[in-house]
């Protein structure tokens, strides 16, 4: 029996393949390579010491998906495929809804047709409505959702609702919705990692590029937030911890019958500010990370971190790696691969 991993060539997907292989799951990767390259899979293959079955294709392509479901015995799906740039989604809403929402609908239709009823979905902390920084409480799975401020976030929220409605219509579906906080870091081999196109939107890859000398300085977006040092606080989670969360989610679906959709936060429960991350990165890399304090970035909030106790209770999962480990692995990946995967 195989797991179909959509978006498996991407950042989180590729790291998850390593953990799936370690737990002896077999899988097929389906990816249109719109934001990744096959080089990541070659490297995963090296790490796990096995060839990877890869099919290049789009989740909106029903005919191709049907071919795969006909050819391979697919028992479950881990669904990473999607576009994820918040700013871009504001400029290209139709593309985002088509890729993420319509793509997921096509995938679910084919799953239903082939009686494949287990799915783990990559959701995001972005589905939570904004909370007051002063009275901040770590986000639990029952914190209010839906106050999304951009098409990317809304697409995740819509897909969560679609999955819940699907379950209501057909309760033989077993669904795990994983709300990731801020995934960072890389596999400790330093051979796979995050390889953003162009100027990184996210903090950790930007810091890495400053530390390695690719960019001059970091813009710190906002220094007047209601946080311990005025800069934004987030729940950074090591991508290998996150990856292992998917193994636990699959295990959960495989060992429980007639379950309602499981919604869990995957975070550490700890919040670090932008300057906390900068300092940790400097310590670990031995490099200076020059920065400028600039205006807030539109749409940002002061604080966002998880209450991660439900994942522990339901999946027996918790994040283990520290911020230092995240910086260390991110630095190893960055300094060994100056041009990301295009290095060769
Ligand atoms: P990524 O861009 O590295 O990986 C996504 C993969 O999906 C890429 O390989 C891309 O080529 C592929 N893809 C995109 N659209 C596709 C389509 N229509 N058909 C087939 N393949 C397609 O992103 P990631 O960081 O690995 O994120 C994986 C998932 O996790 C995404 O759904 C993302 O929204 C979600 N997520 C990411 C973060 C984060 O900060 N990285 C946080 C929360 C949730
Ligand atoms: C983190 C902190 C910034 C860059 C985004 C998406 C979210 C999820 C994860 C997918 C914030 C500050 C950043 C920079 C900075 N993705 N920052 N200078 O915004 O928490 O979450 O990625 O689901 O949906 O919104 O992550 O890494 O962009 O920012 O000061 O150059 O770093 O203001 O406080 P964010 P991030």
Tab-separated table of C-alpha atoms and ligand atoms in Angstrom:
chain	number	residue	atom	x	y	z
A	1	UNK	CA	0.000	0.000	0.000
A	2	UNK	CA	1.226	3.460	-0.908
A	3	UNK	CA	0.799	6.971	0.339
A	4	UNK	CA	0.350	9.560	-2.395
A	5	UNK	CA	2.350	12.639	-1.409
A	6	UNK	CA	1.166	15.663	-3.378
A	7	UNK	CA	3.700	18.495	-3.366
A	8	UNK	CA	6.313	16.039	-2.132
A	9	UNK	CA	9.183	17.752	-3.944
A	10	UNK	CA	8.645	20.947	-1.949
A	11	UNK	CA	10.175	22.106	1.306
A	12	UNK	CA	8.001	20.354	3.904
A	13	UNK	CA	7.094	17.472	1.598
A	14	UNK	CA	10.695	16.488	0.899
A	15	UNK	CA	11.543	16.420	4.608
A	16	UNK	CA	8.435	14.386	5.319
A	17	UNK	CA	9.519	11.765	2.786
A	18	UNK	CA	12.601	11.127	4.929
A	19	UNK	CA	10.472	10.465	8.002
A	20	UNK	CA	7.987	8.335	6.049
A	21	UNK	CA	10.815	6.183	4.714
A	22	UNK	CA	12.265	5.847	8.205
A	23	UNK	CA	8.889	4.573	9.409
A	24	UNK	CA	8.821	2.102	6.469
A	25	UNK	CA	5.968	3.653	4.548
A	26	UNK	CA	6.061	3.459	0.764
A	27	UNK	CA	5.006	6.479	-1.183
A	28	UNK	CA	4.570	8.058	-4.578
A	29	UNK	CA	5.350	11.713	-5.088
A	30	UNK	CA	3.059	13.810	-7.277
A	31	UNK	CA	4.186	17.369	-7.953
A	32	UNK	CA	3.982	19.802	-10.871
A	33	UNK	CA	7.360	21.295	-9.834
A	34	UNK	CA	5.867	24.812	-9.996
A	35	UNK	CA	7.797	25.737	-6.842
A	36	UNK	CA	10.397	22.996	-6.550
A	37	UNK	CA	12.837	20.892	-8.510
A	38	UNK	CA	13.405	17.193	-8.871
A	39	UNK	CA	16.846	17.709	-7.360
A	40	UNK	CA	15.228	17.670	-3.903
A	41	UNK	CA	13.923	14.166	-4.594
A	42	UNK	CA	17.328	12.984	-5.809
A	43	UNK	CA	18.780	14.149	-2.528
A	44	UNK	CA	16.037	12.577	-0.442
A	45	UNK	CA	16.695	9.391	-2.340
A	46	UNK	CA	20.312	9.557	-1.245
A	47	UNK	CA	19.369	10.140	2.380
A	48	UNK	CA	16.924	7.231	2.496
A	49	UNK	CA	19.014	4.941	0.279
A	50	UNK	CA	16.069	4.147	-2.009
A	51	UNK	CA	14.666	5.236	-5.356
A	52	UNK	CA	11.590	7.430	-5.246
A	53	UNK	CA	8.602	6.978	-7.530
A	54	UNK	CA	7.843	10.410	-8.899
A	55	UNK	CA	5.085	11.503	-11.253
A	56	UNK	CA	5.131	15.038	-12.587
A	57	UNK	CA	1.597	16.328	-12.639
A	58	UNK	CA	-0.888	18.876	-11.411
A	59	UNK	CA	-3.535	18.176	-8.780
A	60	UNK	CA	-6.062	19.912	-11.049
A	61	UNK	CA	-5.420	17.299	-13.739
A	62	UNK	CA	-8.063	14.700	-12.938
A	63	UNK	CA	-7.157	12.395	-15.805
A	64	UNK	CA	-3.580	12.174	-14.604
A	65	UNK	CA	-4.631	11.617	-11.012
A	66	UNK	CA	-6.952	8.822	-12.129
A	67	UNK	CA	-4.067	7.223	-14.000
A	68	UNK	CA	-2.044	7.182	-10.813
A	69	UNK	CA	-4.844	5.809	-8.690
A	70	UNK	CA	-5.405	3.096	-11.314
A	71	UNK	CA	-1.763	2.197	-11.616
A	72	UNK	CA	-0.708	2.201	-7.957
A	73	UNK	CA	-2.575	1.002	-4.912
A	74	UNK	CA	-3.023	4.265	-3.002
A	75	UNK	CA	-4.182	3.852	0.550
A	76	UNK	CA	-3.917	7.431	1.757
A	77	UNK	CA	-2.872	10.915	0.681
A	78	UNK	CA	-0.663	13.505	2.329
A	79	UNK	CA	-1.666	16.685	0.584
A	80	UNK	CA	1.042	19.359	0.576
A	81	UNK	CA	0.539	20.668	-2.965
A	82	UNK	CA	-0.434	24.305	-3.038
A	83	UNK	CA	0.774	27.829	-3.611
A	84	UNK	CA	1.861	29.531	-0.405
A	85	UNK	CA	3.064	33.099	-0.904
A	86	UNK	CA	0.787	35.436	1.037
A	87	UNK	CA	1.704	38.632	-0.873
A	88	UNK	CA	1.445	36.962	-4.251
A	89	UNK	CA	-1.973	35.596	-3.342
A	90	UNK	CA	-3.268	39.154	-2.911
A	91	UNK	CA	-2.146	39.966	-6.469
A	92	UNK	CA	-3.280	36.666	-7.992
A	93	UNK	CA	-6.365	35.540	-6.053
A	94	UNK	CA	-7.883	33.544	-8.902
A	95	UNK	CA	-4.686	31.596	-9.395
A	96	UNK	CA	-4.515	30.809	-5.687
A	97	UNK	CA	-8.139	29.706	-5.382
A	98	UNK	CA	-7.832	27.657	-8.549
A	99	UNK	CA	-4.597	25.967	-7.547
A	100	UNK	CA	-5.366	25.402	-3.888
A	101	UNK	CA	-9.145	25.054	-3.657
A	102	UNK	CA	-10.056	23.681	-7.096
A	103	UNK	CA	-6.937	21.482	-7.020
A	104	UNK	CA	-8.016	20.004	-3.690
A	105	UNK	CA	-11.563	19.428	-4.993
A	106	UNK	CA	-10.207	17.495	-7.997
A	107	UNK	CA	-8.000	15.420	-5.733
A	108	UNK	CA	-10.855	14.624	-3.336
A	109	UNK	CA	-13.152	13.669	-6.222
A	110	UNK	CA	-10.610	11.182	-7.504
A	111	UNK	CA	-9.962	9.849	-4.007
A	112	UNK	CA	-13.682	9.272	-3.547
A	113	UNK	CA	-13.972	7.583	-6.917
A	114	UNK	CA	-11.167	5.177	-6.035
A	115	UNK	CA	-12.415	4.647	-2.497
A	116	UNK	CA	-9.266	6.126	-0.997
A	117	UNK	CA	-10.536	7.793	2.150
A	118	UNK	CA	-7.604	8.871	4.266
A	119	UNK	CA	-6.115	12.328	3.891
A	120	UNK	CA	-3.674	14.466	5.838
A	121	UNK	CA	-3.947	18.106	4.848
A	122	UNK	CA	-1.403	20.932	5.236
A	123	UNK	CA	-3.278	23.777	6.826
A	124	UNK	CA	-1.821	26.780	8.539
A	125	UNK	CA	-1.989	28.901	11.663
A	126	UNK	CA	-3.022	31.624	9.261
A	127	UNK	CA	-6.627	30.316	9.470
A	128	UNK	CA	-6.916	31.716	13.001
A	129	UNK	CA	-8.566	35.083	13.434
A	130	UNK	CA	-6.382	37.825	14.811
A	131	UNK	CA	-6.041	37.966	18.586
A	132	UNK	CA	-5.399	40.897	20.824
A	133	UNK	CA	-1.652	40.989	21.594
A	134	UNK	CA	-2.198	42.401	25.081
A	135	UNK	CA	-4.458	39.574	26.199
A	136	UNK	CA	-2.696	36.995	24.089
A	137	UNK	CA	-3.401	33.364	24.775
A	138	UNK	CA	-1.663	30.589	22.847
A	139	UNK	CA	-3.903	29.481	19.990
A	140	UNK	CA	-5.872	26.305	20.587
A	141	UNK	CA	-7.658	24.369	17.892
A	142	UNK	CA	-10.920	25.905	19.052
A	143	UNK	CA	-9.694	29.509	18.832
A	144	UNK	CA	-11.783	31.482	16.324
A	145	UNK	CA	-10.916	30.931	12.669
A	146	UNK	CA	-11.900	32.488	9.400
A	147	UNK	CA	-10.769	36.058	9.887
A	148	UNK	CA	-8.251	35.520	7.115
A	149	UNK	CA	-6.824	38.609	5.483
A	150	UNK	CA	-5.482	37.259	2.192
A	151	UNK	CA	-6.529	34.735	-0.488
A	152	UNK	CA	-3.833	32.263	0.568
A	153	UNK	CA	-5.175	32.106	4.117
A	154	UNK	CA	-8.749	32.044	2.886
A	155	UNK	CA	-7.938	29.143	0.563
A	156	UNK	CA	-6.692	27.125	3.552
A	157	UNK	CA	-9.785	28.042	5.541
A	158	UNK	CA	-12.045	27.068	2.630
A	159	UNK	CA	-10.322	23.716	2.223
A	160	UNK	CA	-10.738	22.973	5.923
A	161	UNK	CA	-14.469	23.629	5.556
A	162	UNK	CA	-14.663	21.494	2.424
A	163	UNK	CA	-13.000	18.600	4.254
A	164	UNK	CA	-15.396	18.937	7.177
A	165	UNK	CA	-18.405	18.984	4.838
A	166	UNK	CA	-17.026	16.003	2.956
A	167	UNK	CA	-16.876	14.074	6.204
A	168	UNK	CA	-20.458	15.017	7.038
A	169	UNK	CA	-21.564	13.621	3.675
A	170	UNK	CA	-19.407	10.501	3.895
A	171	UNK	CA	-18.154	9.591	7.331
A	172	UNK	CA	-15.949	6.822	6.026
A	173	UNK	CA	-13.461	9.582	5.214
A	174	UNK	CA	-10.656	9.844	7.765
A	175	UNK	CA	-9.213	13.319	7.790
A	176	UNK	CA	-6.335	14.994	9.621
A	177	UNK	CA	-5.967	18.744	9.272
A	178	UNK	CA	-2.570	19.915	10.470
A	179	UNK	CA	-2.210	23.606	11.219
A	180	UNK	CA	1.465	24.389	10.869
A	181	UNK	CA	2.965	27.365	12.632
A	182	UNK	CA	6.283	28.667	11.198
A	183	UNK	CA	8.329	25.804	9.709
A	184	UNK	CA	12.070	26.494	9.517
A	185	UNK	CA	15.363	24.597	9.501
A	186	UNK	CA	16.470	21.679	7.392
A	187	UNK	CA	17.481	18.025	7.505
A	188	UNK	CA	20.712	17.632	9.460
A	189	UNK	CA	22.549	16.210	6.433
A	190	UNK	CA	22.533	19.759	5.036
A	191	UNK	CA	21.508	18.351	1.638
A	192	UNK	CA	17.836	19.316	1.616
A	193	UNK	CA	16.242	22.525	2.829
A	194	UNK	CA	14.117	25.492	1.911
A	195	UNK	CA	14.967	26.968	-1.476
A	196	UNK	CA	12.812	30.046	-2.051
A	197	UNK	CA	12.604	31.670	-5.466
A	198	UNK	CA	13.918	35.231	-5.588
A	199	UNK	CA	13.742	37.404	-2.499
A	200	UNK	CA	12.592	35.314	0.477
A	201	UNK	CA	9.318	36.406	2.058
A	202	UNK	CA	9.926	34.498	5.259
A	203	UNK	CA	12.218	35.448	8.086
A	204	UNK	CA	14.562	32.477	8.467
A	205	UNK	CA	15.560	32.109	4.788
A	206	UNK	CA	16.099	35.869	4.643
A	207	UNK	CA	18.368	35.806	7.702
A	208	UNK	CA	20.294	32.856	6.209
A	209	UNK	CA	20.943	34.800	3.032
A	210	UNK	CA	22.159	37.801	5.017
A	211	UNK	CA	24.440	35.621	7.150
A	212	UNK	CA	25.939	33.984	4.080
A	213	UNK	CA	26.549	37.368	2.443
A	214	UNK	CA	23.952	37.084	-0.314
A	215	UNK	CA	21.999	40.056	1.053
A	216	UNK	CA	23.275	43.090	2.888
A	217	UNK	CA	20.840	43.401	5.773
A	218	UNK	CA	17.515	42.267	7.132
A	219	UNK	CA	14.538	44.595	7.289
A	220	UNK	CA	12.856	44.033	10.633
A	221	UNK	CA	9.195	44.736	9.979
A	222	UNK	CA	7.956	46.702	12.970
A	223	UNK	CA	9.591	47.390	16.334
A	224	UNK	CA	6.614	48.847	18.157
A	225	UNK	CA	4.525	45.719	18.662
A	226	UNK	CA	3.241	44.804	22.067
A	227	UNK	CA	5.927	42.128	22.562
A	228	UNK	CA	8.996	41.797	24.811
A	229	UNK	CA	11.281	43.682	22.397
A	230	UNK	CA	8.745	45.297	20.064
A	231	UNK	CA	9.312	42.891	17.158
A	232	UNK	CA	6.864	40.232	15.977
A	233	UNK	CA	6.674	36.947	17.886
A	234	UNK	CA	6.121	33.615	16.133
A	235	UNK	CA	6.168	29.900	16.856
A	236	UNK	CA	9.090	28.582	14.786
A	237	UNK	CA	9.054	24.832	14.397
A	238	UNK	CA	11.832	22.638	13.033
A	239	UNK	CA	10.786	21.114	9.720
A	240	UNK	CA	11.921	17.636	10.840
A	241	UNK	CA	9.660	17.822	13.890
A	242	UNK	CA	6.865	18.913	11.576
A	243	UNK	CA	7.695	16.073	9.177
A	244	UNK	CA	7.406	13.532	11.961
A	245	UNK	CA	3.989	14.966	12.821
A	246	UNK	CA	2.777	13.638	9.453
A	247	UNK	CA	3.961	10.133	10.274
A	248	UNK	CA	2.028	10.340	13.540
A	249	UNK	CA	-1.044	11.657	11.706
A	250	UNK	CA	-0.975	8.780	9.202
A	251	UNK	CA	-0.531	6.354	12.074
A	252	UNK	CA	-3.547	7.914	13.777
A	253	UNK	CA	-5.727	7.543	10.678
A	254	UNK	CA	-4.571	3.954	10.219
A	255	UNK	CA	-5.376	2.941	13.758
A	256	UNK	CA	-8.710	4.677	14.370
A	257	UNK	CA	-12.098	3.842	12.899
A	258	UNK	CA	-15.024	6.185	12.327
A	259	UNK	CA	-13.316	9.310	13.494
A	260	UNK	CA	-14.351	12.882	13.036
A	261	UNK	CA	-11.834	15.097	11.238
A	262	UNK	CA	-8.875	15.640	13.510
A	263	UNK	CA	-7.634	19.228	13.611
A	264	UNK	CA	-4.315	19.804	15.341
A	265	UNK	CA	-1.784	22.562	15.726
A	266	UNK	CA	1.776	21.642	14.885
A	267	UNK	CA	3.872	24.165	16.758
A	268	UNK	CA	6.272	24.200	19.684
A	269	UNK	CA	4.141	26.355	21.947
A	270	UNK	CA	7.025	28.824	22.313
A	271	UNK	CA	7.147	32.283	20.810
A	272	UNK	CA	10.345	33.992	19.669
A	273	UNK	CA	10.694	37.529	18.375
A	274	UNK	CA	12.442	38.541	15.168
A	275	UNK	CA	15.391	39.820	17.221
A	276	UNK	CA	15.521	36.584	19.266
A	277	UNK	CA	15.927	34.699	15.985
A	278	UNK	CA	18.542	37.132	14.680
A	279	UNK	CA	20.604	36.764	17.848
A	280	UNK	CA	20.345	32.965	17.887
A	281	UNK	CA	21.381	32.837	14.232
A	282	UNK	CA	24.393	35.059	14.869
A	283	UNK	CA	25.495	32.891	17.787
A	284	UNK	CA	25.173	29.672	15.812
A	285	UNK	CA	26.694	30.836	12.529
A	286	UNK	CA	29.360	33.109	13.970
A	287	UNK	CA	28.248	35.645	11.322
A	288	UNK	CA	26.867	39.129	11.789
A	289	UNK	CA	23.281	39.649	10.664
A	290	UNK	CA	22.965	43.406	10.143
A	291	UNK	CA	19.401	44.675	10.317
A	292	UNK	CA	17.332	47.831	9.999
A	293	UNK	CA	14.181	48.511	11.939
A	294	UNK	CA	11.542	49.525	9.399
A	295	UNK	CA	7.754	49.936	9.278
A	296	UNK	CA	5.388	47.098	10.008
A	297	UNK	CA	4.552	44.809	7.079
A	298	UNK	CA	0.896	45.042	6.040
A	299	UNK	CA	-1.191	42.186	7.401
A	300	UNK	CA	1.286	41.156	10.117
A	301	UNK	CA	0.207	40.577	13.682
A	302	UNK	CA	2.153	41.045	16.910
A	303	UNK	CA	2.096	37.486	18.205
A	304	UNK	CA	1.213	34.047	16.985
A	305	UNK	CA	2.097	30.886	18.826
A	306	UNK	CA	0.415	27.612	19.526
A	307	UNK	CA	-1.018	25.745	22.397
A	308	UNK	CA	0.479	22.455	21.296
A	309	UNK	CA	-1.031	20.196	23.953
A	310	UNK	CA	-3.761	18.703	21.756
A	311	UNK	CA	-1.243	17.239	19.289
A	312	UNK	CA	0.486	15.573	22.210
A	313	UNK	CA	-2.773	14.200	23.525
A	314	UNK	CA	-4.123	12.961	20.192
A	315	UNK	CA	-1.001	12.017	18.265
A	316	UNK	CA	1.558	11.507	21.007
A	317	UNK	CA	3.593	14.079	19.112
A	318	UNK	CA	5.548	17.064	20.321
A	319	UNK	CA	8.258	19.211	18.828
A	320	UNK	CA	11.670	18.409	20.255
A	321	UNK	CA	14.189	20.636	18.505
A	322	UNK	CA	15.236	24.013	19.897
A	323	UNK	CA	15.576	27.372	18.168
A	324	UNK	CA	19.371	26.816	18.214
A	325	UNK	CA	18.905	23.537	16.318
A	326	UNK	CA	16.650	25.272	13.800
A	327	UNK	CA	19.296	27.946	13.182
A	328	UNK	CA	22.115	25.407	13.066
A	329	UNK	CA	20.415	23.226	10.453
A	330	UNK	CA	19.238	26.182	8.437
A	331	UNK	CA	22.807	27.558	8.436
A	332	UNK	CA	24.318	24.199	7.430
A	333	UNK	CA	21.908	23.934	4.484
A	334	UNK	CA	22.461	27.559	3.438
A	335	UNK	CA	26.241	27.557	3.717
A	336	UNK	CA	26.580	24.223	1.866
A	337	UNK	CA	24.175	25.217	-0.915
A	338	UNK	CA	24.710	28.854	-1.810
A	339	UNK	CA	22.379	28.654	-4.780
A	340	UNK	CA	19.913	26.226	-3.218
A	341	UNK	CA	19.194	23.186	-5.392
A	342	UNK	CA	20.501	24.855	-8.532
A	343	UNK	CA	24.024	24.284	-7.201
A	344	UNK	CA	23.957	20.872	-8.714
B	1	LIG	P1	6.534	24.388	-1.271
B	1	LIG	O1	6.121	25.414	-2.254
B	1	LIG	O2	7.972	24.176	-1.023
B	1	LIG	O3	5.859	22.981	-1.620
B	1	LIG	C1	4.623	22.875	-2.281
B	1	LIG	C2	4.803	21.923	-3.445
B	1	LIG	O4	3.562	21.784	-4.131
B	1	LIG	C3	5.834	22.432	-4.457
B	1	LIG	O5	6.750	21.398	-4.724
B	1	LIG	C4	4.996	22.770	-5.687
B	1	LIG	O6	5.710	22.539	-6.896
B	1	LIG	C5	3.815	21.827	-5.522
B	1	LIG	N1	2.571	22.288	-6.148
B	1	LIG	C6	2.001	23.512	-6.065
B	1	LIG	N2	0.852	23.536	-6.758
B	1	LIG	C7	0.696	22.304	-7.300
B	1	LIG	C8	-0.283	21.714	-8.127
B	1	LIG	N3	-1.339	22.410	-8.575
B	1	LIG	N4	-0.145	20.425	-8.496
B	1	LIG	C9	0.923	19.702	-8.086
B	1	LIG	N5	1.890	20.214	-7.306
B	1	LIG	C10	1.779	21.504	-6.912
B	1	LIG	O7	5.788	24.745	0.110
B	1	LIG	P2	5.968	24.100	1.554
B	1	LIG	O8	6.526	25.143	2.432
B	1	LIG	O9	6.606	22.784	1.463
B	1	LIG	O10	4.438	23.945	1.945
B	1	LIG	C11	3.734	22.718	1.800
B	1	LIG	C12	2.286	22.936	2.206
B	1	LIG	O11	2.247	23.405	3.544
B	1	LIG	C13	1.567	23.995	1.382
B	1	LIG	O12	0.234	23.564	1.187
B	1	LIG	C14	1.602	25.223	2.257
B	1	LIG	O13	0.524	26.078	2.006
B	1	LIG	C15	1.494	24.593	3.637
B	1	LIG	N6	2.058	25.447	4.692
B	1	LIG	C16	3.329	25.919	4.579
B	1	LIG	C17	3.849	26.738	5.555
B	1	LIG	C18	5.238	27.338	5.427
B	1	LIG	O14	5.506	28.334	6.086
B	1	LIG	N7	6.127	26.761	4.646
B	1	LIG	C19	3.083	27.055	6.685
B	1	LIG	C20	1.786	26.540	6.772
B	1	LIG	C21	1.284	25.726	5.765
B	2	LIG	C1	7.893	36.034	10.689
B	2	LIG	C2	8.194	37.318	11.447
B	2	LIG	C3	7.636	39.298	10.206
B	2	LIG	C4	10.609	38.745	7.026
B	2	LIG	C5	3.970	33.354	7.031
B	2	LIG	C6	2.575	33.186	6.479
B	2	LIG	C7	1.882	32.057	7.168
B	2	LIG	C8	2.728	30.774	7.122
B	2	LIG	C9	4.130	31.003	7.558
B	2	LIG	C10	2.017	29.460	5.269
B	2	LIG	C11	7.102	38.375	11.302
B	2	LIG	C12	9.129	39.219	10.434
B	2	LIG	C13	9.820	38.589	8.148
B	2	LIG	C14	11.533	39.827	6.982
B	2	LIG	C15	10.832	40.474	9.190
B	2	LIG	N1	2.822	30.265	5.792
B	2	LIG	N2	9.939	39.434	9.212
B	2	LIG	N3	11.615	40.636	8.078
B	2	LIG	O1	4.340	36.099	8.498
B	2	LIG	O2	4.494	34.631	10.551
B	2	LIG	O3	3.865	33.636	8.406
B	2	LIG	O4	4.691	32.123	6.870
B	2	LIG	O5	0.979	29.024	5.708
B	2	LIG	O6	0.671	31.885	6.511
B	2	LIG	O7	1.861	34.379	6.689
B	2	LIG	O8	6.171	34.360	8.704
B	2	LIG	O9	8.572	34.303	8.241
B	2	LIG	O10	7.107	35.907	6.937
B	2	LIG	O11	7.551	36.336	9.346
B	2	LIG	O12	10.954	41.243	10.140
B	2	LIG	O13	12.239	40.026	5.984
B	2	LIG	O14	9.376	37.905	10.873
B	2	LIG	O15	7.180	40.611	10.298
B	2	LIG	O16	7.052	39.070	12.529
B	2	LIG	P1	4.665	34.816	9.081
B	2	LIG	P2	7.405	35.209	8.220
